[in-house]
Amino acid sequence: MSKILFVLTGADHWTLADGTHHPTGFWAEEAIAPYDAFKAAGHEIVVATPGGVVPTVDAGSLAPEFNDGQENAARMAAAVSSNAELRSPVKLEEVDLDDYAAVFYPGGHGPMEDLSVNADSGSLLTRALESGKPLGVVCHAPAAMLAATKADGGNTFAGYDVAAFTNVEEAQAGFADKAKWLLQDRLTEAGVNVRVGEPWAPHVVVDRNLVTGQNPASAAPLAAELLEKLA
């Protein structure tokens, strides 16, 4: 059994271009599907957030239309509310990477607000990437890569192939014209190679020890890739 670190956003909103706050947090499926897969394989999970705040689930991610109906939505909500690790996170600032065999970042719009500019998270991502340990990042969580820099000031992930929430998906979700910036654009500007798949379909990219997924549907297959790397 290995110990896996889940790094979640501590934000409960996303500041839009006009200054308004869009309520958000982490996306339920992106945390719960990998959580279930890792636990079923016998691994231990520790959740970390900036400041150790209890992470907020994006209410939208519990809606029936995002869970194939009311029954699955209720099951997802129950999985979030009963998750002991989500209710008792450790402080991201105090995490020792040596304690973990792998690191995983679920998405949601929350990381666009806090992890995208969080130096502790950026340092952790740099160390994880350089350690060779399996590192998984899905959907909007690649925003955290923007805070990961090398000693020369360049982005840690420059030159890596990644999947991330795309401009097309953000437009279809209704936020592209409201956002201060778009994730695909910022990653590209940082020198990261964003490999775009079909909107909303599972799309996972593996580059060395880095495993990334484009959207919520990519969370479960991303977890399967991480489990293979842990085997």
XYZ file of N, CA, C and O in Angstrom, residues 6 8 26-39 45 57 61-62 67 75-83 85-86 104 106 219-220 223:
148
model
N -3.396 14.027 -2.423
C -4.359 14.776 -3.227
C -4.216 16.253 -2.862
O -4.422 16.619 -1.696
N -5.843 19.789 -3.325
C -7.102 20.410 -3.756
C -7.065 21.918 -3.548
O -6.369 22.420 -2.671
N -13.728 22.463 -5.923
C -13.243 21.324 -6.709
C -14.418 20.624 -7.365
O -15.552 20.704 -6.899
N -14.128 19.936 -8.484
C -15.178 19.222 -9.221
C -15.271 17.807 -8.662
O -14.283 17.078 -8.629
N -16.457 17.430 -8.219
C -16.639 16.193 -7.457
C -16.083 14.957 -8.162
O -15.316 14.185 -7.573
N -16.475 14.744 -9.415
C -16.053 13.537 -10.123
C -14.541 13.426 -10.213
O -13.979 12.326 -10.147
N -13.877 14.570 -10.334
C -12.428 14.561 -10.524
C -11.677 14.184 -9.247
O -10.518 13.783 -9.310
N -12.332 14.321 -8.110
C -11.744 13.868 -6.853
C -12.226 12.467 -6.482
O -11.430 11.614 -6.082
N -13.529 12.226 -6.647
C -14.117 10.983 -6.157
C -13.764 9.773 -7.030
O -13.470 8.690 -6.506
N -13.790 9.925 -8.356
C -13.473 8.773 -9.214
C -12.044 8.267 -8.976
O -11.845 7.057 -8.783
N -11.033 9.138 -8.951
C -9.685 8.659 -8.627
C -9.574 8.156 -7.180
O -8.894 7.165 -6.912
N -10.236 8.844 -6.253
C -10.227 8.401 -4.856
C -10.710 6.959 -4.752
O -10.066 6.110 -4.106
N -11.840 6.687 -5.373
C -12.395 5.329 -5.317
C -11.442 4.312 -5.944
O -11.262 3.206 -5.414
N -10.813 4.688 -7.054
C -9.892 3.766 -7.729
C -8.661 3.475 -6.871
O -8.237 2.322 -6.738
N -8.108 4.512 -6.265
C -6.906 4.330 -5.441
C -7.230 3.546 -4.169
O -6.449 2.688 -3.753
N -8.359 3.844 -3.543
C -8.742 3.127 -2.329
C -9.022 1.653 -2.630
O -8.665 0.766 -1.850
N -4.868 7.714 1.166
C -4.959 9.048 0.560
C -4.920 10.114 1.644
O -5.591 9.995 2.674
N -16.762 21.811 -2.430
C -17.151 21.158 -3.671
C -17.964 22.131 -4.509
O -18.785 22.887 -3.978
N -21.089 20.493 -9.794
C -20.605 19.142 -10.080
C -21.456 18.065 -9.425
O -21.252 16.876 -9.675
N -22.421 18.489 -8.603
C -23.339 17.539 -7.976
C -24.700 17.531 -8.660
O -25.610 16.832 -8.232
N -24.032 14.128 -13.820
C -23.839 12.826 -13.191
C -24.745 11.744 -13.763
O -25.022 10.751 -13.102
N -25.595 9.887 -5.286
C -24.488 9.027 -4.873
C -23.187 9.833 -4.795
O -22.393 9.660 -3.870
N -22.988 10.735 -5.757
C -21.789 11.565 -5.761
C -21.784 12.504 -4.557
O -20.755 12.682 -3.888
N -22.923 13.132 -4.277
C -23.014 14.031 -3.130
C -22.730 13.295 -1.828
O -22.044 13.815 -0.936
N -23.247 12.072 -1.725
C -23.006 11.275 -0.520
C -21.531 10.906 -0.396
O -20.974 10.901 0.715
N -20.899 10.614 -1.532
C -19.480 10.256 -1.511
C -18.623 11.424 -1.044
O -17.644 11.248 -0.299
N -19.002 12.630 -1.461
C -18.252 13.818 -1.033
C -18.472 14.083 0.451
O -17.511 14.295 1.211
N -19.720 14.061 0.888
C -20.028 14.439 2.270
C -19.507 13.425 3.281
O -19.234 13.779 4.432
N -19.352 12.168 2.865
C -18.894 11.129 3.792
C -17.385 10.902 3.738
O -16.871 10.045 4.453
N -16.681 11.667 2.904
C -15.252 11.444 2.707
C -14.448 12.054 3.851
O -14.345 13.278 3.973
N -11.234 12.075 4.452
C -10.012 12.772 4.059
C -10.297 14.198 3.592
O -9.531 15.126 3.867
N -11.416 14.382 2.896
C -11.782 15.722 2.443
C -12.137 16.633 3.615
O -11.941 17.845 3.549
N -1.588 13.789 -6.838
C -2.705 13.975 -7.762
C -3.422 15.289 -7.473
O -3.702 15.614 -6.317
N -6.904 17.176 -8.437
C -8.210 17.294 -9.079
C -8.459 18.744 -9.495
O -7.858 19.673 -8.945
N -10.907 11.848 -15.596
C -10.388 11.591 -14.258
C -10.188 10.101 -13.983
O -9.148 9.694 -13.451
N -11.172 9.290 -14.315
C -11.059 7.858 -14.045
C -9.964 7.201 -14.881
O -9.142 6.445 -14.343
N -6.637 8.091 -13.434
C -6.342 7.319 -12.233
C -5.821 5.930 -12.586
O -4.904 5.413 -11.940
